[in-house]
Coordinates of C-alpha atoms in Angstrom, one line a residue:
M889 CA 28.8 -17.4 -48.0
F890 CA 27.1 -15.6 -45.0
R891 CA 30.6 -14.3 -43.8
Q892 CA 31.3 -13.3 -46.6
L893 CA 27.7 -11.0 -47.5
V894 CA 28.5 -9.9 -43.5
F895 CA 32.3 -8.4 -44.3
L896 CA 30.7 -6.6 -47.7
C897 CA 27.6 -5.1 -45.2
L898 CA 30.5 -3.6 -42.4
I899 CA 32.8 -2.5 -45.5
A900 CA 29.7 -0.9 -47.2
F901 CA 28.0 1.1 -43.9
P902 CA 31.0 0.6 -41.3
P903 CA 28.8 1.4 -37.7
T904 CA 30.0 4.8 -36.0
C905 CA 31.0 3.2 -32.8
V906 CA 30.9 5.5 -30.3
S907 CA 33.9 4.2 -26.8
A908 CA 34.7 5.9 -23.4
F909 CA 34.5 9.7 -24.5
E910 CA 34.7 12.4 -21.8
L911 CA 32.4 14.2 -20.6
K912 CA 32.3 17.9 -18.5
I913 CA 29.6 19.9 -17.8
N914 CA 30.2 23.8 -16.6
S915 CA 27.8 25.7 -14.8
N916 CA 27.9 28.5 -12.3
A917 CA 25.2 26.3 -10.5
L918 CA 22.7 23.7 -10.5
E919 CA 25.5 20.8 -11.7
E920 CA 24.2 17.5 -10.1
D921 CA 20.7 18.6 -11.1
L922 CA 21.7 19.1 -14.8
R923 CA 23.6 15.5 -14.6
G924 CA 20.5 14.1 -13.5
A925 CA 17.9 15.1 -16.7
S926 CA 20.7 15.1 -19.3
L927 CA 20.5 11.9 -21.3
I928 CA 23.6 12.1 -22.9
T929 CA 25.1 11.5 -18.9
A930 CA 22.7 7.9 -19.6
L931 CA 26.0 7.2 -22.6
E932 CA 29.2 8.2 -21.1
G933 CA 31.6 5.6 -20.1
S934 CA 30.7 3.6 -23.1
V935 CA 27.2 2.5 -23.3
P936 CA 27.4 -1.3 -25.1
H937 CA 25.8 -0.7 -28.6
A938 CA 25.5 2.6 -28.7
I939 CA 26.6 4.9 -31.6
S940 CA 27.3 8.5 -32.3
Q941 CA 24.6 8.9 -33.6
D942 CA 22.9 8.0 -30.1
V943 CA 25.1 10.8 -28.9
I944 CA 24.0 13.5 -31.1
A945 CA 20.4 12.2 -30.7
A946 CA 20.7 13.0 -27.1
A947 CA 22.9 16.3 -27.0
Q948 CA 19.8 17.4 -29.4
A949 CA 17.3 16.7 -27.1
D950 CA 19.0 17.8 -23.8
Y951 CA 18.5 21.8 -24.6
A952 CA 14.9 21.2 -24.3
R953 CA 15.4 19.0 -21.0
L954 CA 18.7 21.5 -20.0
V955 CA 16.3 24.7 -20.2
G956 CA 12.6 23.4 -19.2
L957 CA 15.2 21.7 -15.5
L958 CA 16.7 25.6 -15.5
F959 CA 12.9 27.0 -16.2
D960 CA 11.2 25.5 -13.1
R961 CA 14.3 26.3 -10.8
G962 CA 13.8 30.2 -11.5
F963 CA 16.6 30.8 -14.6
F964 CA 14.5 32.5 -17.5
A965 CA 17.4 33.6 -18.8
P966 CA 19.8 30.5 -19.4
T967 CA 22.0 29.8 -22.0
V968 CA 23.0 26.1 -22.5
S969 CA 26.3 25.4 -25.1
I970 CA 27.0 21.3 -25.8
R971 CA 29.6 20.6 -27.5
I972 CA 30.3 17.4 -28.9
N973 CA 33.8 17.3 -30.4
N974 CA 34.8 21.1 -30.2
R975 CA 31.6 21.8 -32.4
E976 CA 27.5 22.4 -31.3
A977 CA 25.5 20.1 -31.8
S978 CA 22.9 21.8 -32.8
D979 CA 24.9 21.7 -35.9
L980 CA 25.5 18.5 -36.3
S981 CA 23.6 15.5 -38.4
A982 CA 22.7 12.4 -37.0
V983 CA 22.2 11.4 -40.8
Q984 CA 26.0 12.1 -41.8
P985 CA 27.9 12.0 -37.6
P986 CA 32.1 11.6 -36.8
S987 CA 33.2 8.6 -37.1
Q988 CA 34.0 8.7 -33.3
V989 CA 33.1 11.1 -30.2
T990 CA 35.8 12.1 -28.2
K991 CA 35.0 14.1 -26.4
V992 CA 31.5 15.9 -25.2
E993 CA 31.1 19.7 -23.1
I994 CA 28.0 20.8 -21.7
N995 CA 28.1 24.6 -21.2
V996 CA 25.8 26.7 -18.7
K997 CA 25.1 29.8 -17.7
T998 CA 21.8 30.5 -15.3
G999 CA 22.0 33.8 -15.7
P1000 CA 19.9 35.7 -12.4
A1001 CA 17.3 34.1 -10.5
F1002 CA 14.2 35.6 -11.6
T1003 CA 11.1 36.9 -9.1
L1004 CA 7.0 37.2 -9.8
G1005 CA 6.3 41.1 -10.3
T1006 CA 2.7 41.4 -10.8
A1007 CA 1.1 37.8 -9.9
R1008 CA -2.6 37.7 -10.5
I1009 CA -4.6 34.9 -11.2
G1010 CA -8.7 34.9 -11.0
P1011 CA -11.6 35.0 -10.3
L1012 CA -10.6 32.4 -7.2
A1013 CA -13.2 30.5 -5.7
P1014 CA -15.7 31.9 -2.9
N1015 CA -12.6 31.8 0.5
A1016 CA -10.3 30.6 -2.0
K1017 CA -6.5 31.8 -1.6
P1018 CA -3.9 31.6 -4.4
K1019 CA -0.6 29.4 -3.0
T1020 CA 1.2 31.4 -0.7
D1021 CA 4.7 31.8 -2.9
F1022 CA 2.8 32.9 -5.5
A1023 CA 2.9 36.7 -5.1
K1024 CA 5.4 39.5 -5.9
D1025 CA 8.5 39.1 -4.4
Q1026 CA 8.6 35.4 -4.2
L1027 CA 11.1 33.0 -6.6
A1028 CA 8.9 32.7 -10.0
T1029 CA 9.3 28.8 -11.1
T1030 CA 7.3 26.8 -14.2
G1031 CA 6.2 24.3 -11.0
M1032 CA 5.1 26.7 -9.5
L1033 CA 2.5 28.3 -11.6
R1034 CA 1.3 24.9 -12.7
D1035 CA 1.2 24.3 -8.8
S1036 CA -0.7 28.0 -8.9
V1037 CA -3.2 27.5 -11.5
D1038 CA -4.6 22.6 -10.5
M1039 CA -4.7 24.9 -7.3
A1040 CA -7.3 27.2 -8.0
I1041 CA -8.7 24.9 -10.4
T1042 CA -9.0 22.2 -7.7
D1043 CA -10.7 25.3 -5.4
W1044 CA -13.7 25.7 -8.1
R1045 CA -14.2 21.9 -8.3
S1046 CA -14.3 21.3 -5.0
Q1047 CA -17.5 23.8 -5.1
G1048 CA -19.2 21.9 -7.9
H1049 CA -17.8 23.6 -10.6
A1050 CA -16.7 20.6 -12.1
K1051 CA -16.3 22.1 -15.8
A1052 CA -13.7 25.3 -14.0
T1053 CA -10.5 26.1 -16.4
L1054 CA -7.6 28.3 -17.6
T1055 CA -9.0 30.3 -20.1
A1056 CA -6.0 32.8 -20.6
Q1057 CA -2.6 33.2 -19.8
T1058 CA -0.2 35.8 -19.5
I1059 CA 3.8 35.4 -19.2
T1060 CA 5.9 38.7 -19.4
A1061 CA 9.8 38.2 -18.8
N1062 CA 11.9 41.1 -17.8
H1063 CA 14.9 40.5 -18.3
A1064 CA 16.5 44.2 -16.7
L1065 CA 15.0 43.6 -14.0
A1066 CA 15.1 39.4 -13.7
R1067 CA 10.8 39.7 -12.7
L1068 CA 8.4 37.7 -14.5
D1069 CA 5.1 39.1 -14.7
V1070 CA 2.4 36.5 -14.6
D1071 CA -1.5 37.2 -15.2
I1072 CA -3.5 33.8 -15.4
K1073 CA -7.6 33.7 -16.0
L1074 CA -10.1 31.2 -14.7
A1075 CA -13.8 30.3 -16.2
P1076 CA -15.2 28.8 -13.2
G1077 CA -18.1 27.1 -15.3
P1078 CA -21.2 26.7 -13.7
K1079 CA -21.8 25.1 -10.0
L1080 CA -23.0 21.8 -11.1
R1081 CA -25.1 18.7 -9.9
F1082 CA -24.0 14.2 -10.0
D1083 CA -27.2 12.9 -12.8
N1084 CA -26.7 9.8 -13.6
L1085 CA -23.6 7.2 -13.9
R1086 CA -23.0 6.1 -17.1
V1087 CA -21.8 2.6 -17.4
A1088 CA -19.0 0.8 -20.1
G1089 CA -17.1 -2.9 -20.0
N1090 CA -18.9 -4.0 -17.8
D1091 CA -19.5 -7.8 -19.0
R1092 CA -20.8 -10.3 -15.9
M1093 CA -21.2 -7.6 -13.8
R1094 CA -24.8 -6.0 -13.2
I1095 CA -25.5 -2.2 -14.1
K1096 CA -28.1 -2.1 -11.0
R1097 CA -25.3 -3.5 -8.9
I1098 CA -22.7 -1.4 -10.3
E1099 CA -25.1 1.6 -9.6
D1100 CA -25.8 0.6 -5.6
I1101 CA -22.3 -0.1 -4.8
A1102 CA -21.2 2.9 -6.8
G1103 CA -23.9 5.2 -4.4
L1104 CA -23.5 8.2 -6.4
P1105 CA -25.5 10.4 -4.5
T1106 CA -27.1 11.9 -8.1
G1107 CA -28.9 15.8 -7.6
Q1108 CA -26.2 16.1 -4.9
V1109 CA -23.8 19.2 -6.2
F1110 CA -20.5 17.8 -7.4
S1111 CA -17.8 16.7 -5.7
P1112 CA -14.6 15.4 -6.4
K1113 CA -14.3 14.2 -3.0
V1114 CA -17.5 11.6 -4.0
L1115 CA -16.3 10.5 -6.9
D1116 CA -13.1 9.1 -5.4
R1117 CA -14.9 7.8 -3.0
V1118 CA -17.5 6.2 -5.9
A1119 CA -13.9 5.0 -7.1
R1120 CA -13.0 3.8 -4.2
R1121 CA -16.1 1.5 -4.1
L1122 CA -16.2 0.0 -6.6
R1123 CA -12.1 -0.7 -7.0
R1124 CA -12.4 -2.8 -3.2
T1125 CA -15.1 -5.2 -5.0
G1126 CA -12.1 -6.3 -6.6
V1127 CA -14.9 -7.3 -9.4
F1128 CA -12.4 -4.7 -11.9
S1129 CA -9.4 -4.2 -13.2
V1130 CA -9.8 -1.0 -14.2
V1131 CA -12.4 1.2 -13.0
A1132 CA -12.4 4.9 -15.1
L1133 CA -14.8 7.9 -14.1
N1134 CA -15.0 11.1 -16.3
E1135 CA -17.3 13.8 -16.0
S1136 CA -19.1 14.3 -19.5
D1137 CA -18.6 16.9 -21.9
T1138 CA -21.8 17.8 -21.9
I1139 CA -23.7 19.8 -19.3
G1140 CA -27.6 18.9 -19.1
L1141 CA -30.2 20.9 -18.3
D1142 CA -31.2 22.6 -14.6
D1143 CA -26.9 22.2 -14.8
V1144 CA -26.5 18.9 -14.1
I1145 CA -23.9 16.1 -15.3
N1146 CA -23.3 12.4 -15.4
I1147 CA -20.3 10.5 -14.9
E1148 CA -19.0 8.2 -17.8
A1149 CA -17.6 5.3 -15.8
Q1150 CA -15.4 3.0 -17.4
F1151 CA -14.8 -0.4 -16.8
V1152 CA -12.3 -3.8 -17.3
E1153 CA -13.1 -7.0 -15.3
T1154 CA -10.7 -8.9 -13.9
K1155 CA -11.1 -12.6 -14.3
P1156 CA -14.0 -13.7 -11.3
R1157 CA -12.4 -16.9 -10.6
R1158 CA -8.8 -17.4 -8.6
F1159 CA -7.0 -19.7 -7.1
G1160 CA -3.7 -19.1 -5.1
F1161 CA -1.7 -21.3 -2.0
G1162 CA 1.0 -19.9 0.8
A1163 CA 3.5 -21.9 2.6
D1164 CA 5.7 -21.2 6.2
I1165 CA 7.9 -22.9 7.7
S1166 CA 10.0 -22.9 11.5
T1167 CA 11.4 -25.0 13.8
Q1168 CA 9.2 -25.6 15.6
E1169 CA 5.5 -25.3 14.2
G1170 CA 6.8 -27.0 11.9
L1171 CA 5.6 -26.5 7.5
G1172 CA 2.4 -24.9 6.9
L1173 CA 0.3 -25.2 4.0
S1174 CA -2.4 -23.7 2.5
A1175 CA -4.3 -23.1 -0.7
Y1176 CA -7.7 -21.1 -1.7
W1177 CA -9.8 -21.0 -4.7
L1178 CA -12.0 -17.6 -4.5
H1179 CA -14.9 -16.5 -7.1
R1180 CA -15.6 -12.7 -7.4
N1181 CA -18.9 -12.1 -9.3
L1182 CA -20.6 -15.5 -8.0
F1183 CA -24.4 -14.2 -9.0
G1184 CA -23.4 -10.9 -11.0
G1185 CA -23.1 -8.3 -8.4
A1186 CA -20.0 -8.9 -7.1
E1187 CA -20.6 -11.3 -4.1
R1188 CA -17.7 -12.5 -3.4
L1189 CA -17.3 -16.6 -2.2
R1190 CA -13.8 -17.6 -0.5
L1191 CA -13.3 -21.3 0.2
A1192 CA -10.2 -22.1 2.4
G1193 CA -7.6 -24.7 3.7
E1194 CA -5.3 -25.3 5.3
V1195 CA -2.8 -27.8 7.0
S1196 CA -0.4 -26.8 10.1
G1197 CA 2.4 -28.7 12.7
L1198 CA 3.5 -30.9 10.0
G1199 CA 6.9 -32.6 11.7
G1200 CA 6.8 -29.3 13.7
D1201 CA 7.3 -30.3 17.6
S1202 CA 3.9 -28.4 18.5
G1203 CA 1.6 -31.2 19.5
G1204 CA 0.8 -32.2 16.0
E1205 CA -1.0 -31.1 13.0
D1206 CA -4.0 -28.8 12.4
Y1207 CA -6.4 -28.9 10.1
S1208 CA -9.4 -26.0 9.1
L1209 CA -12.0 -25.9 6.5
S1210 CA -13.4 -22.7 6.1
L1211 CA -16.1 -20.7 3.6
D1212 CA -16.7 -17.2 3.6
F1213 CA -19.3 -15.2 1.5
G1214 CA -20.0 -11.8 1.2
R1215 CA -21.9 -9.3 -0.6
P1216 CA -21.4 -6.0 -0.8
A1217 CA -23.3 -2.4 -0.6
T1218 CA -26.2 -4.6 0.6
F1219 CA -28.1 -1.7 3.1
N1220 CA -25.7 0.8 2.1
E1221 CA -22.5 1.2 -0.7
D1222 CA -20.8 1.3 2.2
T1223 CA -22.0 -1.9 4.6
D1224 CA -21.6 -5.5 3.2
F1225 CA -23.0 -8.6 4.3
Y1226 CA -20.9 -11.3 5.1
A1227 CA -21.5 -15.2 6.5
T1228 CA -18.7 -17.4 7.2
A1229 CA -18.6 -21.0 8.5
D1230 CA -15.1 -22.5 9.6
L1231 CA -14.3 -26.7 10.5
A1232 CA -10.9 -26.7 12.4
S1233 CA -9.2 -29.8 14.4
V1234 CA -6.1 -28.1 16.6
T1235 CA -4.0 -30.3 18.2
E1236 CA -1.2 -28.2 20.6
L1237 CA 0.8 -28.7 23.5
N1238 CA -1.4 -28.1 25.7
Y1239 CA -4.9 -28.8 24.7
S1240 CA -7.2 -30.4 22.0
S1241 CA -9.6 -29.1 19.5
D1242 CA -12.1 -29.5 17.4
R1243 CA -14.5 -26.5 17.2
F1244 CA -17.5 -25.8 14.7
S1245 CA -18.4 -21.5 13.9
L1246 CA -21.1 -19.5 11.9
E1247 CA -20.6 -16.9 11.9
A1248 CA -22.9 -13.7 10.3
G1249 CA -22.8 -9.9 10.1
I1250 CA -22.5 -6.2 8.9
R1251 CA -19.4 -4.3 7.8
R1252 CA -19.3 -0.9 7.4
Y1253 CA -16.9 1.1 6.3
A1254 CA -17.0 4.3 7.5
T1255 CA -13.4 6.0 5.4
E1256 CA -10.9 4.2 3.4
R1257 CA -9.5 4.0 6.7
R1258 CA -11.3 2.9 9.0
E1259 CA -13.5 0.0 9.1
Y1260 CA -16.2 -1.5 11.8
R1261 CA -17.4 -4.7 12.0
L1262 CA -20.8 -6.5 13.8
G1263 CA -21.5 -10.5 14.1
F1264 CA -23.6 -12.8 15.7
G1265 CA -22.0 -16.3 15.4
F1266 CA -22.8 -19.6 16.8
E1267 CA -19.9 -22.2 17.5
A1268 CA -20.1 -25.3 19.0
A1269 CA -16.4 -27.2 20.3
E1270 CA -15.1 -30.2 21.8
T1271 CA -11.2 -29.7 23.6
S1272 CA -9.6 -31.5 26.3
D1273 CA -7.1 -29.9 28.6
I1274 CA -5.2 -30.0 32.2
F1275 CA -8.7 -30.0 33.4
G1276 CA -10.0 -32.6 31.4
E1277 CA -12.4 -33.0 28.1
Q1278 CA -14.8 -30.7 27.6
S1279 CA -17.7 -29.7 24.7
Y1280 CA -19.6 -26.7 25.1
N1281 CA -22.1 -24.8 22.7
I1282 CA -22.2 -21.1 22.8
L1283 CA -23.7 -17.8 20.9
T1284 CA -21.2 -15.2 19.9
L1285 CA -21.3 -11.2 19.4
P1286 CA -18.2 -10.1 17.9
V1287 CA -17.7 -7.0 17.8
S1288 CA -14.4 -5.3 15.6
V1289 CA -12.7 -1.8 14.5
I1290 CA -9.8 -1.5 12.1
F1291 CA -8.1 1.9 12.2
D1292 CA -5.5 1.3 9.4
Y1293 CA -2.8 4.4 8.4
R1294 CA -0.6 2.3 7.5
D1295 CA 1.4 3.6 4.0
D1296 CA 1.7 -0.3 2.3
K1297 CA -0.2 -3.2 3.8
L1298 CA 2.1 -5.6 3.1
N1299 CA 5.7 -3.5 3.9
A1300 CA 5.1 -0.5 5.5
T1301 CA 7.2 2.2 6.6
K1302 CA 5.2 4.9 8.3
G1303 CA 2.0 5.7 10.2
Y1304 CA -0.2 2.7 12.0
F1305 CA -2.2 0.6 12.5
V1306 CA -4.6 -0.2 15.2
E1307 CA -7.8 -3.6 15.7
V1308 CA -9.7 -4.0 18.2
S1309 CA -12.1 -6.4 18.9
L1310 CA -14.2 -7.7 21.7
T1311 CA -16.0 -11.2 21.6
P1312 CA -19.3 -11.6 24.4
F1313 CA -19.9 -14.8 24.7
L1314 CA -22.7 -16.3 25.7
N1315 CA -23.3 -19.7 27.5
L1316 CA -25.6 -23.1 26.4
S1317 CA -24.2 -25.0 26.9
G1318 CA -20.9 -26.6 29.2
T1319 CA -19.3 -23.8 29.6
S1320 CA -19.6 -20.0 30.9
N1321 CA -20.8 -16.6 30.2
G1322 CA -18.4 -14.1 29.6
L1323 CA -16.1 -11.5 27.6
R1324 CA -12.9 -11.9 25.4
T1325 CA -10.6 -9.2 24.1
A1326 CA -8.1 -8.8 21.7
I1327 CA -6.3 -5.2 20.8
D1328 CA -3.5 -5.3 18.4
T1329 CA -1.7 -2.2 17.5
R1330 CA 1.8 -1.5 15.2
A1331 CA 3.3 1.7 14.2
F1332 CA 6.2 2.6 11.7
Y1333 CA 8.8 5.1 11.3
S1334 CA 11.9 5.7 9.0
L1335 CA 14.5 7.7 9.6
G1336 CA 18.2 8.8 8.0
P1337 CA 19.0 8.9 4.4
N1338 CA 16.4 8.6 1.9
K1339 CA 14.5 6.9 5.1
R1340 CA 15.7 4.2 4.6
T1341 CA 15.6 2.9 7.9
T1342 CA 12.5 1.8 9.8
L1343 CA 12.0 1.2 12.9
A1344 CA 8.5 -1.1 13.8
V1345 CA 6.8 -1.5 16.6
R1346 CA 4.0 -4.2 18.0
G1347 CA 1.8 -4.5 21.3
Q1348 CA -1.1 -6.9 22.1
L1349 CA -3.2 -7.3 24.8
G1350 CA -5.6 -9.8 25.3
S1351 CA -8.2 -10.6 28.5
V1352 CA -11.3 -12.9 28.9
I1353 CA -13.7 -11.6 31.8
G1354 CA -16.4 -13.2 33.2
S1355 CA -15.2 -16.8 33.4
A1356 CA -13.1 -18.4 35.4
L1357 CA -10.7 -20.5 34.2
A1358 CA -11.2 -23.6 34.3
D1359 CA -14.5 -22.8 32.6
A1360 CA -14.0 -20.5 29.9
P1361 CA -13.2 -22.4 26.6
A1362 CA -10.0 -23.9 25.5
D1363 CA -10.3 -21.1 22.5
F1364 CA -10.3 -18.3 24.1
L1365 CA -7.0 -18.6 26.3
F1366 CA -3.8 -16.9 25.2
Y1367 CA -0.6 -18.6 25.1
S1368 CA 3.2 -17.1 24.2
G1369 CA 5.8 -18.5 22.3
G1370 CA 6.5 -18.8 18.5
G1371 CA 6.3 -16.9 15.2
G1372 CA 2.8 -15.2 15.7
T1373 CA 4.0 -14.2 19.8
V1374 CA 7.8 -14.1 21.1
R1375 CA 10.5 -16.0 18.2
G1376 CA 13.4 -18.0 19.4
Q1377 CA 10.5 -19.2 22.6
D1378 CA 9.3 -22.4 22.3
F1379 CA 5.5 -22.6 20.8
Q1380 CA 2.3 -22.0 23.1
S1381 CA 5.3 -22.3 25.6
L1382 CA 4.1 -19.7 28.1
G1383 CA 1.0 -19.7 30.2
V1384 CA -0.3 -20.7 33.6
D1385 CA 1.9 -23.7 34.8
F1386 CA 0.4 -25.5 37.0
G1387 CA 3.8 -27.9 37.7
N1388 CA 4.8 -31.3 37.1
G1389 CA 4.7 -29.7 32.8
N1390 CA 0.6 -29.3 33.3
I1391 CA 0.6 -25.9 31.0
I1392 CA -3.3 -24.2 30.3
G1393 CA -3.6 -20.9 28.2
G1394 CA -4.3 -17.4 30.4
R1395 CA -7.0 -15.1 30.9
S1396 CA -4.5 -12.0 29.4
F1397 CA -1.8 -11.7 27.9
L1398 CA 0.7 -9.0 26.4
G1399 CA 3.0 -8.7 24.1
L1400 CA 5.7 -6.5 22.7
S1401 CA 7.7 -6.5 19.6
T1402 CA 10.6 -4.7 18.0
E1403 CA 11.8 -4.5 14.2
L1404 CA 14.4 -2.3 12.6
R1405 CA 14.5 -2.7 9.4
V1406 CA 17.5 -2.2 7.2
K1407 CA 17.1 -1.1 3.8
T1408 CA 20.6 -2.4 2.4
G1409 CA 19.0 -2.7 -1.8
D1410 CA 16.2 -2.1 -3.6
K1411 CA 14.8 -5.2 -2.9
L1412 CA 16.6 -6.8 0.1
S1413 CA 16.9 -5.6 3.7
V1414 CA 18.5 -6.9 7.4
V1415 CA 16.1 -6.7 10.8
G1416 CA 17.1 -6.9 14.8
F1417 CA 13.9 -7.8 16.3
Y1418 CA 13.3 -8.3 20.3
D1419 CA 9.9 -10.0 21.1
L1420 CA 8.5 -9.5 24.9
G1421 CA 5.6 -12.0 25.5
Y1422 CA 3.7 -11.8 29.1
V1423 CA 0.7 -14.7 30.7
G1424 CA -1.4 -14.6 33.4
S1425 CA -4.4 -16.5 34.9
E1426 CA -5.6 -12.7 35.8
A1427 CA -8.3 -11.3 33.4
F1428 CA -6.6 -7.8 32.8
P1429 CA -2.5 -7.4 32.6
D1430 CA -1.0 -6.6 36.2
G1431 CA 2.8 -8.1 35.0
S1432 CA 3.1 -9.6 38.5
S1433 CA 1.0 -12.2 38.6
G1434 CA 1.2 -14.4 35.3
E1435 CA 5.0 -15.0 33.6
W1436 CA 7.5 -13.7 31.1
H1437 CA 10.2 -14.3 28.9
S1438 CA 11.1 -13.1 25.9
G1439 CA 13.6 -14.0 22.6
A1440 CA 15.4 -12.3 19.4
G1441 CA 17.7 -12.3 16.8
V1442 CA 17.9 -10.6 13.3
G1443 CA 16.6 -11.7 9.3
V1444 CA 16.7 -10.4 6.2
R1445 CA 13.6 -9.9 3.6
Y1446 CA 13.4 -9.7 0.3
D1447 CA 11.1 -7.6 -2.1
T1448 CA 8.6 -9.4 -4.4
G1449 CA 5.8 -8.2 -5.8
I1450 CA 3.0 -10.5 -3.4
G1451 CA 5.1 -9.1 -0.2
P1452 CA 8.2 -9.5 1.3
V1453 CA 9.9 -13.2 2.1
R1454 CA 11.1 -13.3 5.3
L1455 CA 13.6 -15.6 6.9
D1456 CA 14.3 -15.0 10.7
L1457 CA 16.5 -16.6 13.2
A1458 CA 15.6 -16.6 17.0
V1459 CA 17.1 -17.4 20.3
P1460 CA 15.0 -17.1 23.6
I1461 CA 16.6 -15.1 25.8
Q1462 CA 14.6 -14.1 29.6
D1463 CA 13.3 -18.0 30.8
A1464 CA 15.4 -20.1 28.4
D1465 CA 16.0 -22.9 30.4
D1466 CA 14.3 -25.5 28.5
N1467 CA 15.4 -24.0 25.3
N1468 CA 18.4 -23.4 24.0
G1469 CA 18.1 -23.6 20.2
V1470 CA 18.1 -21.3 18.0
E1471 CA 14.7 -21.0 15.5
L1472 CA 14.3 -20.6 12.2
Y1473 CA 10.7 -19.1 11.1
I1474 CA 10.2 -18.4 7.2
G1475 CA 7.6 -16.9 5.4
I1476 CA 5.3 -14.4 3.1
G1477 CA 4.7 -10.7 4.6
Q1478 CA 7.1 -8.9 7.4
S1479 CA 6.1 -10.7 10.6
F1480 CA 3.8 -7.8 11.6

């Protein structure tokens, strides 16, 4: 019975199908741009389930799309004809379409390119100038006109006129001269000052804490840049999935304006886990639990645990448990308080350590790209290496600076990253005073067609000053080899060699890594890399007193929403006598 009903329906309402049709675009210019703007091209080649109505609807919409494209290229007197089966598409009815579409022809005559004749926009903000291409005899395009208006309004807003707007525009096309006369009038409105932050959409988050974190400078002259900084501070907390700041529609007495803040809070709790594996370091597993808004003031608590070295050749299993607490806007809107506690047991090839540390301090966000940290800490450890067992207690004063100008923290294609950390340590018992320095620099540059090839370079430098090799905290010394330094070499295989297989970390370290990343598809990339490492007993690496080693290899990356999945194969190059195998590294995120 069902088949009979279907058969009767097909007879009563026969579908008007589209097989592959011939498409021609005839134009004296911009043929590729026209093809890209046309909706009909998406139906070319018999798209599954496409019907004649689809082609007619696409064609009738294409008139406006193609004319808009031509206006944006400076052609204000074009003619556009779209013919379906030799009939103009505008004359066809989607209710009674042809039974079959066999031919579509798009004919475009651009006409002459128009230039600006009269070009007036104003009034302009003090010391502001119009866009350089908004001038007589310059090519006239709709995009340029929009940008000119936006730029003029932005100039007024940057000087405190939050309600600057376009009030009138007169645009006249002189077809005989191919000229466009433009007269645009703006209304800057009064110069305004920030008033209050009006909050809506918050659930657990207290309004007073929102105001503290936002740091809206009440009474100061309105500034879009200040408003952007306020939004970044609020987003940085991680409490909100949506942060929207808008100027109030009404202006208050004394030319003040309220800022209306609309929020959507994200779920306060979150947990996650990760894994990485390599042939040398074995399997590493990690997990964390996070609360973003512990007491209703964006207090952040993170508990994390990690176990690594499972099944590897790195000396044994390592365990760690950490607690991190942070409170934004504790001292001012851009200065956070943080406190950490770490408990770790490390068993490596050349030393072992049981360590407990506490640290508290401040984190200052100077700009969106620059961050500073100052802390005060205590560390107690029991270590064992070739010098024997050591138990020490130290006070630390960690200081760090981060400059992050990468375009993407997870998968950078341009920009640079620099982190400098200095950790003076004061001996309480079991060791000596000293200073540990670590510098990490990374640079990224993309080239080639569509910037699909990225050259990535990383340089690392480490130093321990003021403490002899035998007295320095074993956890503060440097090794090279493995996924974080030189791929292809055994994990922490390079240190200061005392003979008979007795190795200890050095007081100095140099590392250099280069990668050439080539995108072969939307998500897939191939990578070639070379890593170089140096460890010496001297405080400052001189490149000659210690030892070098290197490794190289190839890898693939598959982009995901949480960063690229990474697989690298590496072999040792320099100093490869004790290791001639191929090492495998798998993880999430770029190697640097």
